[in-house]
Amino acid sequence: MANFLATDKRTHYCGNLNISHAGKEIILMGWSHRRRDHGGVIFVDLRDREGMVQIVFNPDSGEAVHGEAHKIRNEFVLAVKGTVLKRPQGMENPALKTGEIEVIVSELEIMNESKTPPFSFDEEDISENVRLKYRYLDLRRPALQQNLFLRSKLAAATRNYFDKNGFIEVETPFLTKSTPEGARDYLVPSRIYKGMFYALPQSPQIFKQLLMVSGFDRYYQIVKCFRDEDLRADRQPEFTQIDVEMSFITEEDIIKIMEGLMAQIFKVCLDRELKLPFPRLTYHDAVNRYGKDNPDTRFDIELVDITSIVSNSGFKLFQEVVAAGGIVKAIKLEQASGLSRKDLDELKDYVAVYGAKGLAWARINATDWTSPIYKFLRPEEVEKINKAMGAKESDIIFFVADVPRVVNDSLGNLRLHLAKKLNLFKPDDLAFNWITEFPLMEYSDSEKRYVSMHHPFTSPVLEDVALFNSQPGKVRARAYDLVLNGSEIGGGSIRIHRKDLQAQVFKVLGLSNEEARSKFGFLLDALEYGAPPHGGIAFGLDRLTMIMTHAESIRDVIAFPKTQKAACLLSDAPSKVSIEQLMELSLKIV
RNA sequence: GGGGUCGUAGUUAAGUUGGUUAUAACGCCGGCCUGUCACGCCGGAGGGCGUGGGUUCAAGUCCCAUCGGCCCCGCCA
């Protein structure tokens, strides 16, 4: 039998062949995707990362090759030498990219056999536990391969952009120090220092600031980060950030350069032009108008505050909620006659998840409403609400009355839910928004103190520093998030570079000097040695890839992801370790 | 920590109010077939229903517990 690698190199990828190769002798290597053995002529769809091509074994082109071809089964690894030919008249397959041509095989080597795969790569709905256990086979699916190719392109475009703009990529340690604020750390026991632990970084935050102190001026890194928190469709315990930090800049510089990055990424990866600059929303406006600080603005349903209209409502419940300091807000769905009474009632369950105790609705008619609460409302209230909502016949209004957090959460998520259900946006729509003027800190009920919203090194807006003691919750941060299609894809801030201001912030956060020293001492020291004004941002590379590939799960853009319980079904991690390993680390399982 | 949902041949699913040897399609194996492309035709093998208890004359079907996949709340500076 032929022994290809000893003498021949692959000349083409299967999927790249076309009519222009007709007549050429070529060498292909790939997997037999499917075989159609007619006893005489045998067809095999040969697949590689670029696609598939039909290869043909004719009995008259040699008994040895034809005999060997009979042994081919699905997923065998084949090398073939053959000639590209235009397919006979009427034999073209328009469903196949290479369907105009085929390869008549003259030499065949079965480089490896394969067990029958546990699932078909053509089938879409294979249960995820099977897919994840055989991830290396799952990754043979063209769709998943395309996602990873795009991810690679995205990373390359990013490196290219930063390199051209004078940034330096610096690696920062994975074995580092646990910092108590923020997410739960993944810990790594130290063998040399018994009872002590490294932590895997939640982000390279402090190190990139130190690099600014060192004078690198423009830093970036595509880097893994680790957070030991529960998983979601868009959250994995290890994920990848595009991490950036710059010196001698303001918010405007960062925003401008990052808009350039996004434009470059979308141009290179998807050949799409972005409209710059991106719109901006303050945190306050985002929450008021969309109920969330990561608003999806691909469709224009907005929350309307009708508290003042119903503060004295004939509907007792509204009145009581307002009297207790709550608010009443509403959203309007235009021309929503498609929703049945049953649909409307079921939406109550949807908002209940966010703490809403009810969901009132009103169907707008020419002269009145069809609504469970209509009979309670005074005519002038109805009129005012209609006006405030800009309601027209056949529209539906939804109301939630509760504390602001519940109202915004419920309606903010309901508008998303309805938009998806009613297809109010197109799959390719892109809506970027910068969210600015975040609060520097918010009061934590569980900790009974103010905590940083971003992180404790975020600079306050200087004119708000006067509010530190009187109204800490009103202090704005010099922080910004980038939101794309309702997904937070990045966030950052201008940092504090002066020790006195940093000390003030720690004080408001209730951190004593000693605590601050033990937690972030090395950063505080560094700030005393000529730290330049600096700031930065970090993007979630996985989430960005998800949006660009239309992936529904973050697992579809990660080669070897974890399950929702943070396990790897492929490698069976996490797993027990030997008693010897534990002893070496002075660890005992309790 | 909590809520929801799913778990039946290799895969995807069906399985009535509990009732003989648990269905189908695809895949797999064997045979036939020189133009198919989800090739076709003929034949065959393969599971005891995630796991462990329980109720019952009788359990994929009912009950309890438990494990696992997915979605969500909390959590994620």
JSON list of N, CA and C (backbone and C1' of nucleotides) in Angstrom, two decimals, chain A residues 34 36-37 43 54 87 91 102 118 127 182 227 229-230 232 235 452-455 563-564, chain B residues 10-12 28-30 33-37 39 68-77:
[
{"chain": "A", "resi": 34, "resn": "ARG", "atom": "N", "xyz": [-18.54, 10.08, 4.96]},
{"chain": "A", "resi": 34, "resn": "ARG", "atom": "CA", "xyz": [-19.61, 9.15, 4.60]},
{"chain": "A", "resi": 34, "resn": "ARG", "atom": "C", "xyz": [-19.18, 8.40, 3.35]},
{"chain": "A", "resi": 36, "resn": "ARG", "atom": "N", "xyz": [-20.46, 5.79, 0.14]},
{"chain": "A", "resi": 36, "resn": "ARG", "atom": "CA", "xyz": [-21.57, 5.20, -0.61]},
{"chain": "A", "resi": 36, "resn": "ARG", "atom": "C", "xyz": [-20.97, 4.14, -1.51]},
{"chain": "A", "resi": 37, "resn": "ASP", "atom": "N", "xyz": [-21.07, 2.89, -1.06]},
{"chain": "A", "resi": 37, "resn": "ASP", "atom": "CA", "xyz": [-20.41, 1.77, -1.73]},
{"chain": "A", "resi": 37, "resn": "ASP", "atom": "C", "xyz": [-21.42, 1.08, -2.63]},
{"chain": "A", "resi": 43, "resn": "PHE", "atom": "N", "xyz": [-18.13, 5.84, -3.62]},
{"chain": "A", "resi": 43, "resn": "PHE", "atom": "CA", "xyz": [-17.97, 7.26, -3.35]},
{"chain": "A", "resi": 43, "resn": "PHE", "atom": "C", "xyz": [-17.67, 7.47, -1.87]},
{"chain": "A", "resi": 54, "resn": "GLN", "atom": "N", "xyz": [-16.10, 15.01, -2.79]},
{"chain": "A", "resi": 54, "resn": "GLN", "atom": "CA", "xyz": [-16.38, 13.61, -3.11]},
{"chain": "A", "resi": 54, "resn": "GLN", "atom": "C", "xyz": [-15.18, 13.00, -3.81]},
{"chain": "A", "resi": 87, "resn": "ARG", "atom": "N", "xyz": [-17.42, 17.08, -12.75]},
{"chain": "A", "resi": 87, "resn": "ARG", "atom": "CA", "xyz": [-18.35, 15.96, -12.68]},
{"chain": "A", "resi": 87, "resn": "ARG", "atom": "C", "xyz": [-19.10, 15.80, -13.99]},
{"chain": "A", "resi": 91, "resn": "MET", "atom": "N", "xyz": [-24.50, 15.34, -12.80]},
{"chain": "A", "resi": 91, "resn": "MET", "atom": "CA", "xyz": [-24.07, 14.67, -11.57]},
{"chain": "A", "resi": 91, "resn": "MET", "atom": "C", "xyz": [-23.57, 15.67, -10.54]},
{"chain": "A", "resi": 102, "resn": "GLU", "atom": "N", "xyz": [-15.10, 16.32, -8.64]},
{"chain": "A", "resi": 102, "resn": "GLU", "atom": "CA", "xyz": [-14.84, 15.17, -7.79]},
{"chain": "A", "resi": 102, "resn": "GLU", "atom": "C", "xyz": [-13.40, 14.74, -8.04]},
{"chain": "A", "resi": 118, "resn": "PRO", "atom": "N", "xyz": [-19.72, 7.79, 18.53]},
{"chain": "A", "resi": 118, "resn": "PRO", "atom": "CA", "xyz": [-20.94, 7.65, 19.33]},
{"chain": "A", "resi": 118, "resn": "PRO", "atom": "C", "xyz": [-22.10, 8.49, 18.83]},
{"chain": "A", "resi": 127, "resn": "SER", "atom": "N", "xyz": [-27.33, 15.23, 22.94]},
{"chain": "A", "resi": 127, "resn": "SER", "atom": "CA", "xyz": [-27.32, 15.73, 24.31]},
{"chain": "A", "resi": 127, "resn": "SER", "atom": "C", "xyz": [-25.91, 16.17, 24.68]},
{"chain": "A", "resi": 182, "resn": "GLY", "atom": "N", "xyz": [-14.38, 41.02, 45.76]},
{"chain": "A", "resi": 182, "resn": "GLY", "atom": "CA", "xyz": [-14.74, 40.45, 44.48]},
{"chain": "A", "resi": 182, "resn": "GLY", "atom": "C", "xyz": [-15.16, 39.00, 44.53]},
{"chain": "A", "resi": 227, "resn": "ARG", "atom": "N", "xyz": [-12.65, 32.69, 38.11]},
{"chain": "A", "resi": 227, "resn": "ARG", "atom": "CA", "xyz": [-13.56, 33.09, 39.18]},
{"chain": "A", "resi": 227, "resn": "ARG", "atom": "C", "xyz": [-14.38, 31.89, 39.60]},
{"chain": "A", "resi": 229, "resn": "GLU", "atom": "N", "xyz": [-17.23, 31.07, 40.76]},
{"chain": "A", "resi": 229, "resn": "GLU", "atom": "CA", "xyz": [-18.64, 31.37, 41.00]},
{"chain": "A", "resi": 229, "resn": "GLU", "atom": "C", "xyz": [-19.49, 30.46, 40.13]},
{"chain": "A", "resi": 230, "resn": "ASP", "atom": "N", "xyz": [-20.80, 30.46, 40.38]},
{"chain": "A", "resi": 230, "resn": "ASP", "atom": "CA", "xyz": [-21.66, 29.55, 39.64]},
{"chain": "A", "resi": 230, "resn": "ASP", "atom": "C", "xyz": [-21.77, 29.95, 38.17]},
{"chain": "A", "resi": 232, "resn": "ARG", "atom": "N", "xyz": [-23.22, 30.08, 34.12]},
{"chain": "A", "resi": 232, "resn": "ARG", "atom": "CA", "xyz": [-24.42, 30.45, 33.37]},
{"chain": "A", "resi": 232, "resn": "ARG", "atom": "C", "xyz": [-24.16, 30.18, 31.91]},
{"chain": "A", "resi": 235, "resn": "ARG", "atom": "N", "xyz": [-21.25, 32.25, 31.19]},
{"chain": "A", "resi": 235, "resn": "ARG", "atom": "CA", "xyz": [-20.21, 32.35, 32.22]},
{"chain": "A", "resi": 235, "resn": "ARG", "atom": "C", "xyz": [-19.52, 31.04, 32.46]},
{"chain": "A", "resi": 452, "resn": "SER", "atom": "N", "xyz": [-17.31, 48.58, 46.72]},
{"chain": "A", "resi": 452, "resn": "SER", "atom": "CA", "xyz": [-16.99, 49.08, 45.39]},
{"chain": "A", "resi": 452, "resn": "SER", "atom": "C", "xyz": [-17.88, 48.41, 44.36]},
{"chain": "A", "resi": 453, "resn": "MET", "atom": "N", "xyz": [-18.34, 49.17, 43.41]},
{"chain": "A", "resi": 453, "resn": "MET", "atom": "CA", "xyz": [-19.12, 48.57, 42.35]},
{"chain": "A", "resi": 453, "resn": "MET", "atom": "C", "xyz": [-18.19, 47.95, 41.31]},
{"chain": "A", "resi": 454, "resn": "HIS", "atom": "N", "xyz": [-17.10, 48.61, 41.04]},
{"chain": "A", "resi": 454, "resn": "HIS", "atom": "CA", "xyz": [-16.14, 48.11, 40.05]},
{"chain": "A", "resi": 454, "resn": "HIS", "atom": "C", "xyz": [-14.99, 47.44, 40.82]},
{"chain": "A", "resi": 455, "resn": "HIS", "atom": "N", "xyz": [-14.06, 48.20, 41.29]},
{"chain": "A", "resi": 455, "resn": "HIS", "atom": "CA", "xyz": [-13.06, 47.70, 42.26]},
{"chain": "A", "resi": 455, "resn": "HIS", "atom": "C", "xyz": [-12.51, 48.90, 43.00]},
{"chain": "A", "resi": 563, "resn": "THR", "atom": "N", "xyz": [-19.00, 21.98, 32.48]},
{"chain": "A", "resi": 563, "resn": "THR", "atom": "CA", "xyz": [-20.46, 21.91, 32.61]},
{"chain": "A", "resi": 563, "resn": "THR", "atom": "C", "xyz": [-20.93, 22.93, 33.63]},
{"chain": "A", "resi": 564, "resn": "GLN", "atom": "N", "xyz": [-22.24, 23.02, 33.80]},
{"chain": "A", "resi": 564, "resn": "GLN", "atom": "CA", "xyz": [-22.76, 24.00, 34.73]},
{"chain": "A", "resi": 564, "resn": "GLN", "atom": "C", "xyz": [-22.30, 23.73, 36.16]},
{"chain": "B", "resi": 10, "resn": "G", "atom": "P", "xyz": [-26.37, 1.14, 23.72]},
{"chain": "B", "resi": 10, "resn": "G", "atom": "O5'", "xyz": [-25.64, 2.14, 22.71]},
{"chain": "B", "resi": 10, "resn": "G", "atom": "C5'", "xyz": [-24.40, 2.74, 23.07]},
{"chain": "B", "resi": 10, "resn": "G", "atom": "C4'", "xyz": [-24.03, 3.75, 22.02]},
{"chain": "B", "resi": 10, "resn": "G", "atom": "C3'", "xyz": [-25.05, 4.87, 21.82]},
{"chain": "B", "resi": 10, "resn": "G", "atom": "O3'", "xyz": [-24.79, 5.94, 22.69]},
{"chain": "B", "resi": 10, "resn": "G", "atom": "C1'", "xyz": [-24.54, 3.89, 19.73]},
{"chain": "B", "resi": 11, "resn": "U", "atom": "P", "xyz": [-25.98, 6.87, 23.24]},
{"chain": "B", "resi": 11, "resn": "U", "atom": "O5'", "xyz": [-26.45, 7.63, 21.93]},
{"chain": "B", "resi": 11, "resn": "U", "atom": "C5'", "xyz": [-25.65, 8.66, 21.37]},
{"chain": "B", "resi": 11, "resn": "U", "atom": "C4'", "xyz": [-26.36, 9.27, 20.19]},
{"chain": "B", "resi": 11, "resn": "U", "atom": "C3'", "xyz": [-27.76, 9.80, 20.48]},
{"chain": "B", "resi": 11, "resn": "U", "atom": "O3'", "xyz": [-27.72, 11.11, 21.01]},
{"chain": "B", "resi": 11, "resn": "U", "atom": "C1'", "xyz": [-27.83, 8.46, 18.55]},
{"chain": "B", "resi": 12, "resn": "U", "atom": "P", "xyz": [-28.87, 11.59, 22.01]},
{"chain": "B", "resi": 12, "resn": "U", "atom": "O5'", "xyz": [-30.12, 11.74, 21.05]},
{"chain": "B", "resi": 12, "resn": "U", "atom": "C5'", "xyz": [-30.16, 12.77, 20.07]},
{"chain": "B", "resi": 12, "resn": "U", "atom": "C4'", "xyz": [-31.40, 12.65, 19.23]},
{"chain": "B", "resi": 12, "resn": "U", "atom": "C3'", "xyz": [-32.71, 12.56, 20.00]},
{"chain": "B", "resi": 12, "resn": "U", "atom": "O3'", "xyz": [-33.16, 13.84, 20.41]},
{"chain": "B", "resi": 12, "resn": "U", "atom": "C1'", "xyz": [-32.68, 10.90, 18.33]},
{"chain": "B", "resi": 28, "resn": "C", "atom": "P", "xyz": [-23.07, 3.25, 9.63]},
{"chain": "B", "resi": 28, "resn": "C", "atom": "O5'", "xyz": [-22.97, 2.05, 10.68]},
{"chain": "B", "resi": 28, "resn": "C", "atom": "C5'", "xyz": [-22.08, 2.13, 11.78]},
{"chain": "B", "resi": 28, "resn": "C", "atom": "C4'", "xyz": [-22.17, 0.87, 12.60]},
{"chain": "B", "resi": 28, "resn": "C", "atom": "C3'", "xyz": [-22.00, -0.42, 11.80]},
{"chain": "B", "resi": 28, "resn": "C", "atom": "O3'", "xyz": [-20.63, -0.73, 11.61]},
{"chain": "B", "resi": 28, "resn": "C", "atom": "C1'", "xyz": [-23.89, -0.61, 13.22]},
{"chain": "B", "resi": 29, "resn": "C", "atom": "P", "xyz": [-20.16, -1.37, 10.28]},
{"chain": "B", "resi": 29, "resn": "C", "atom": "O5'", "xyz": [-20.60, -2.90, 10.43]},
{"chain": "B", "resi": 29, "resn": "C", "atom": "C5'", "xyz": [-20.05, -3.70, 11.46]},
{"chain": "B", "resi": 29, "resn": "C", "atom": "C4'", "xyz": [-20.70, -5.06, 11.42]},
{"chain": "B", "resi": 29, "resn": "C", "atom": "C3'", "xyz": [-20.83, -5.68, 10.04]},
{"chain": "B", "resi": 29, "resn": "C", "atom": "O3'", "xyz": [-19.62, -6.31, 9.63]},
{"chain": "B", "resi": 29, "resn": "C", "atom": "C1'", "xyz": [-22.89, -5.87, 11.16]},
{"chain": "B", "resi": 30, "resn": "G", "atom": "P", "xyz": [-19.27, -6.34, 8.11]},
{"chain": "B", "resi": 30, "resn": "G", "atom": "O5'", "xyz": [-20.29, -7.41, 7.53]},
{"chain": "B", "resi": 30, "resn": "G", "atom": "C5'", "xyz": [-20.18, -8.78, 7.90]},
{"chain": "B", "resi": 30, "resn": "G", "atom": "C4'", "xyz": [-21.28, -9.59, 7.25]},
{"chain": "B", "resi": 30, "resn": "G", "atom": "C3'", "xyz": [-21.46, -9.38, 5.76]},
{"chain": "B", "resi": 30, "resn": "G", "atom": "O3'", "xyz": [-20.50, -10.10, 4.99]},
{"chain": "B", "resi": 30, "resn": "G", "atom": "C1'", "xyz": [-23.57, -9.36, 6.81]},
{"chain": "B", "resi": 33, "resn": "C", "atom": "P", "xyz": [-23.04, -8.19, -6.79]},
{"chain": "B", "resi": 33, "resn": "C", "atom": "O5'", "xyz": [-23.66, -6.76, -7.10]},
{"chain": "B", "resi": 33, "resn": "C", "atom": "C5'", "xyz": [-24.73, -6.62, -8.04]},
{"chain": "B", "resi": 33, "resn": "C", "atom": "C4'", "xyz": [-25.26, -5.21, -7.99]},
{"chain": "B", "resi": 33, "resn": "C", "atom": "C3'", "xyz": [-24.24, -4.11, -8.29]},
{"chain": "B", "resi": 33, "resn": "C", "atom": "O3'", "xyz": [-24.06, -3.93, -9.69]},
{"chain": "B", "resi": 33, "resn": "C", "atom": "C1'", "xyz": [-25.52, -3.52, -6.38]},
{"chain": "B", "resi": 34, "resn": "U", "atom": "P", "xyz": [-22.62, -3.59, -10.19]},
{"chain": "B", "resi": 34, "resn": "U", "atom": "O5'", "xyz": [-22.69, -2.02, -10.49]},
{"chain": "B", "resi": 34, "resn": "U", "atom": "C5'", "xyz": [-22.61, -1.08, -9.42]},
{"chain": "B", "resi": 34, "resn": "U", "atom": "C4'", "xyz": [-22.14, 0.24, -9.96]},
{"chain": "B", "resi": 34, "resn": "U", "atom": "C3'", "xyz": [-22.90, 0.70, -11.20]},
{"chain": "B", "resi": 34, "resn": "U", "atom": "O3'", "xyz": [-23.17, 2.09, -11.05]},
{"chain": "B", "resi": 34, "resn": "U", "atom": "C1'", "xyz": [-20.58, 0.69, -11.62]},
{"chain": "B", "resi": 35, "resn": "G", "atom": "P", "xyz": [-24.64, 2.61, -11.26]},
{"chain": "B", "resi": 35, "resn": "G", "atom": "O5'", "xyz": [-24.51, 4.15, -10.93]},
{"chain": "B", "resi": 35, "resn": "G", "atom": "C5'", "xyz": [-24.73, 4.62, -9.61]},
{"chain": "B", "resi": 35, "resn": "G", "atom": "C4'", "xyz": [-24.55, 6.11, -9.61]},
{"chain": "B", "resi": 35, "resn": "G", "atom": "C3'", "xyz": [-25.24, 6.81, -10.79]},
{"chain": "B", "resi": 35, "resn": "G", "atom": "O3'", "xyz": [-25.80, 8.01, -10.34]},
{"chain": "B", "resi": 35, "resn": "G", "atom": "C1'", "xyz": [-22.96, 7.37, -10.71]},
{"chain": "B", "resi": 36, "resn": "U", "atom": "P", "xyz": [-27.26, 8.27, -9.92]},
{"chain": "B", "resi": 36, "resn": "U", "atom": "O5'", "xyz": [-27.19, 8.37, -8.34]},
{"chain": "B", "resi": 36, "resn": "U", "atom": "C5'", "xyz": [-27.40, 7.20, -7.56]},
{"chain": "B", "resi": 36, "resn": "U", "atom": "C4'", "xyz": [-26.52, 7.25, -6.34]},
{"chain": "B", "resi": 36, "resn": "U", "atom": "C3'", "xyz": [-26.69, 8.49, -5.49]},
{"chain": "B", "resi": 36, "resn": "U", "atom": "O3'", "xyz": [-27.82, 8.42, -4.65]},
{"chain": "B", "resi": 36, "resn": "U", "atom": "C1'", "xyz": [-24.39, 7.98, -5.75]},
{"chain": "B", "resi": 37, "resn": "C", "atom": "P", "xyz": [-28.66, 9.73, -4.33]},
{"chain": "B", "resi": 37, "resn": "C", "atom": "O5'", "xyz": [-27.65, 10.59, -3.47]},
{"chain": "B", "resi": 37, "resn": "C", "atom": "C5'", "xyz": [-27.21, 10.14, -2.20]},
{"chain": "B", "resi": 37, "resn": "C", "atom": "C4'", "xyz": [-26.10, 11.02, -1.71]},
{"chain": "B", "resi": 37, "resn": "C", "atom": "C3'", "xyz": [-26.46, 12.49, -1.60]},
{"chain": "B", "resi": 37, "resn": "C", "atom": "O3'", "xyz": [-27.09, 12.70, -0.36]},
{"chain": "B", "resi": 37, "resn": "C", "atom": "C1'", "xyz": [-24.36, 12.25, -2.66]},
{"chain": "B", "resi": 39, "resn": "C", "atom": "P", "xyz": [-25.77, 9.05, 2.20]},
{"chain": "B", "resi": 39, "resn": "C", "atom": "O5'", "xyz": [-26.48, 8.51, 0.87]},
{"chain": "B", "resi": 39, "resn": "C", "atom": "C5'", "xyz": [-27.12, 7.27, 0.88]},
{"chain": "B", "resi": 39, "resn": "C", "atom": "C4'", "xyz": [-27.84, 7.11, -0.43]},
{"chain": "B", "resi": 39, "resn": "C", "atom": "C3'", "xyz": [-28.82, 5.95, -0.46]},
{"chain": "B", "resi": 39, "resn": "C", "atom": "O3'", "xyz": [-30.06, 6.30, 0.14]},
{"chain": "B", "resi": 39, "resn": "C", "atom": "C1'", "xyz": [-27.50, 5.92, -2.41]},
{"chain": "B", "resi": 68, "resn": "G", "atom": "P", "xyz": [-23.58, 14.89, 40.63]},
{"chain": "B", "resi": 68, "resn": "G", "atom": "O5'", "xyz": [-23.98, 14.83, 39.09]},
{"chain": "B", "resi": 68, "resn": "G", "atom": "C5'", "xyz": [-23.11, 14.19, 38.17]},
{"chain": "B", "resi": 68, "resn": "G", "atom": "C4'", "xyz": [-23.79, 14.05, 36.84]},
{"chain": "B", "resi": 68, "resn": "G", "atom": "C3'", "xyz": [-24.24, 15.34, 36.18]},
{"chain": "B", "resi": 68, "resn": "G", "atom": "O3'", "xyz": [-23.17, 16.05, 35.58]},
{"chain": "B", "resi": 68, "resn": "G", "atom": "C1'", "xyz": [-25.95, 13.74, 35.99]},
{"chain": "B", "resi": 69, "resn": "G", "atom": "P", "xyz": [-23.30, 17.61, 35.35]},
{"chain": "B", "resi": 69, "resn": "G", "atom": "O5'", "xyz": [-24.24, 17.67, 34.07]},
{"chain": "B", "resi": 69, "resn": "G", "atom": "C5'", "xyz": [-23.74, 17.23, 32.82]},
{"chain": "B", "resi": 69, "resn": "G", "atom": "C4'", "xyz": [-24.76, 17.51, 31.74]},
{"chain": "B", "resi": 69, "resn": "G", "atom": "C3'", "xyz": [-25.29, 18.93, 31.68]},
{"chain": "B", "resi": 69, "resn": "G", "atom": "O3'", "xyz": [-24.39, 19.82, 31.04]},
{"chain": "B", "resi": 69, "resn": "G", "atom": "C1'", "xyz": [-27.09, 17.43, 31.53]},
{"chain": "B", "resi": 70, "resn": "C", "atom": "P", "xyz": [-24.31, 21.34, 31.56]},
{"chain": "B", "resi": 70, "resn": "C", "atom": "O5'", "xyz": [-25.67, 21.94, 31.00]},
{"chain": "B", "resi": 70, "resn": "C", "atom": "C5'", "xyz": [-25.92, 22.02, 29.60]},
{"chain": "B", "resi": 70, "resn": "C", "atom": "C4'", "xyz": [-27.35, 22.45, 29.37]},
{"chain": "B", "resi": 70, "resn": "C", "atom": "C3'", "xyz": [-27.74, 23.78, 30.01]},
{"chain": "B", "resi": 70, "resn": "C", "atom": "O3'", "xyz": [-27.34, 24.88, 29.22]},
{"chain": "B", "resi": 70, "resn": "C", "atom": "C1'", "xyz": [-29.39, 22.17, 30.49]},
{"chain": "B", "resi": 71, "resn": "C", "atom": "P", "xyz": [-26.98, 26.26, 29.94]},
{"chain": "B", "resi": 71, "resn": "C", "atom": "O5'", "xyz": [-28.40, 26.83, 30.36]},
{"chain": "B", "resi": 71, "resn": "C", "atom": "C5'", "xyz": [-29.34, 27.24, 29.39]},
{"chain": "B", "resi": 71, "resn": "C", "atom": "C4'", "xyz": [-30.61, 27.71, 30.05]},
{"chain": "B", "resi": 71, "resn": "C", "atom": "C3'", "xyz": [-30.43, 28.70, 31.19]},
{"chain": "B", "resi": 71, "resn": "C", "atom": "O3'", "xyz": [-30.18, 30.02, 30.73]},
{"chain": "B", "resi": 71, "resn": "C", "atom": "C1'", "xyz": [-31.97, 27.06, 31.83]},
{"chain": "B", "resi": 72, "resn": "C", "atom": "P", "xyz": [-29.30, 31.01, 31.63]},
{"chain": "B", "resi": 72, "resn": "C", "atom": "O5'", "xyz": [-30.27, 31.33, 32.86]},
{"chain": "B", "resi": 72, "resn": "C", "atom": "C5'", "xyz": [-31.44, 32.10, 32.65]},
{"chain": "B", "resi": 72, "resn": "C", "atom": "C4'", "xyz": [-32.33, 32.06, 33.87]},
{"chain": "B", "resi": 72, "resn": "C", "atom": "C3'", "xyz": [-31.77, 32.67, 35.15]},
{"chain": "B", "resi": 72, "resn": "C", "atom": "O3'", "xyz": [-31.87, 34.08, 35.15]},
{"chain": "B", "resi": 72, "resn": "C", "atom": "C1'", "xyz": [-32.81, 30.62, 35.65]},
{"chain": "B", "resi": 73, "resn": "C", "atom": "P", "xyz": [-30.89, 34.95, 36.05]},
{"chain": "B", "resi": 73, "resn": "C", "atom": "O5'", "xyz": [-31.46, 34.71, 37.51]},
{"chain": "B", "resi": 73, "resn": "C", "atom": "C5'", "xyz": [-32.70, 35.28, 37.89]},
{"chain": "B", "resi": 73, "resn": "C", "atom": "C4'", "xyz": [-32.98, 35.00, 39.35]},
{"chain": "B", "resi": 73, "resn": "C", "atom": "C3'", "xyz": [-31.87, 35.40, 40.31]},
{"chain": "B", "resi": 73, "resn": "C", "atom": "O3'", "xyz": [-31.88, 36.77, 40.62]},
{"chain": "B", "resi": 73, "resn": "C", "atom": "C1'", "xyz": [-32.63, 33.23, 40.84]},
{"chain": "B", "resi": 74, "resn": "G", "atom": "P", "xyz": [-30.47, 37.53, 40.85]},
{"chain": "B", "resi": 74, "resn": "G", "atom": "O5'", "xyz": [-29.91, 36.85, 42.18]},
{"chain": "B", "resi": 74, "resn": "G", "atom": "C5'", "xyz": [-30.51, 37.12, 43.44]},
{"chain": "B", "resi": 74, "resn": "G", "atom": "C4'", "xyz": [-29.90, 36.23, 44.50]},
{"chain": "B", "resi": 74, "resn": "G", "atom": "C3'", "xyz": [-28.39, 36.36, 44.68]},
{"chain": "B", "resi": 74, "resn": "G", "atom": "O3'", "xyz": [-28.05, 37.43, 45.55]},
{"chain": "B", "resi": 74, "resn": "G", "atom": "C1'", "xyz": [-28.95, 34.08, 44.49]},
{"chain": "B", "resi": 75, "resn": "C", "atom": "P", "xyz": [-26.91, 38.47, 45.10]},
{"chain": "B", "resi": 75, "resn": "C", "atom": "O5'", "xyz": [-25.63, 37.55, 44.83]},
{"chain": "B", "resi": 75, "resn": "C", "atom": "C5'", "xyz": [-24.88, 36.99, 45.90]},
{"chain": "B", "resi": 75, "resn": "C", "atom": "C4'", "xyz": [-23.83, 36.04, 45.35]},
{"chain": "B", "resi": 75, "resn": "C", "atom": "C3'", "xyz": [-22.83, 36.66, 44.38]},
{"chain": "B", "resi": 75, "resn": "C", "atom": "O3'", "xyz": [-21.78, 37.34, 45.04]},
{"chain": "B", "resi": 75, "resn": "C", "atom": "C1'", "xyz": [-23.64, 34.66, 43.46]},
{"chain": "B", "resi": 76, "resn": "C", "atom": "P", "xyz": [-21.21, 38.70, 44.44]},
{"chain": "B", "resi": 76, "resn": "C", "atom": "O5'", "xyz": [-20.61, 38.23, 43.04]},
{"chain": "B", "resi": 76, "resn": "C", "atom": "C5'", "xyz": [-19.41, 37.47, 42.98]},
{"chain": "B", "resi": 76, "resn": "C", "atom": "C4'", "xyz": [-19.08, 37.14, 41.56]},
{"chain": "B", "resi": 76, "resn": "C", "atom": "C3'", "xyz": [-18.83, 38.34, 40.65]},
{"chain": "B", "resi": 76, "resn": "C", "atom": "O3'", "xyz": [-17.51, 38.81, 40.80]},
{"chain": "B", "resi": 76, "resn": "C", "atom": "C1'", "xyz": [-20.26, 36.82, 39.57]},
{"chain": "B", "resi": 77, "resn": "A", "atom": "P", "xyz": [-17.20, 40.19, 40.15]},
{"chain": "B", "resi": 77, "resn": "A", "atom": "O5'", "xyz": [-16.90, 41.11, 41.41]},
{"chain": "B", "resi": 77, "resn": "A", "atom": "C5'", "xyz": [-17.90, 41.41, 42.37]},
{"chain": "B", "resi": 77, "resn": "A", "atom": "C4'", "xyz": [-17.50, 42.65, 43.08]},
{"chain": "B", "resi": 77, "resn": "A", "atom": "C3'", "xyz": [-18.02, 43.93, 42.41]},
{"chain": "B", "resi": 77, "resn": "A", "atom": "O3'", "xyz": [-18.33, 44.88, 43.45]},
{"chain": "B", "resi": 77, "resn": "A", "atom": "C1'", "xyz": [-15.68, 44.00, 42.60]}
]
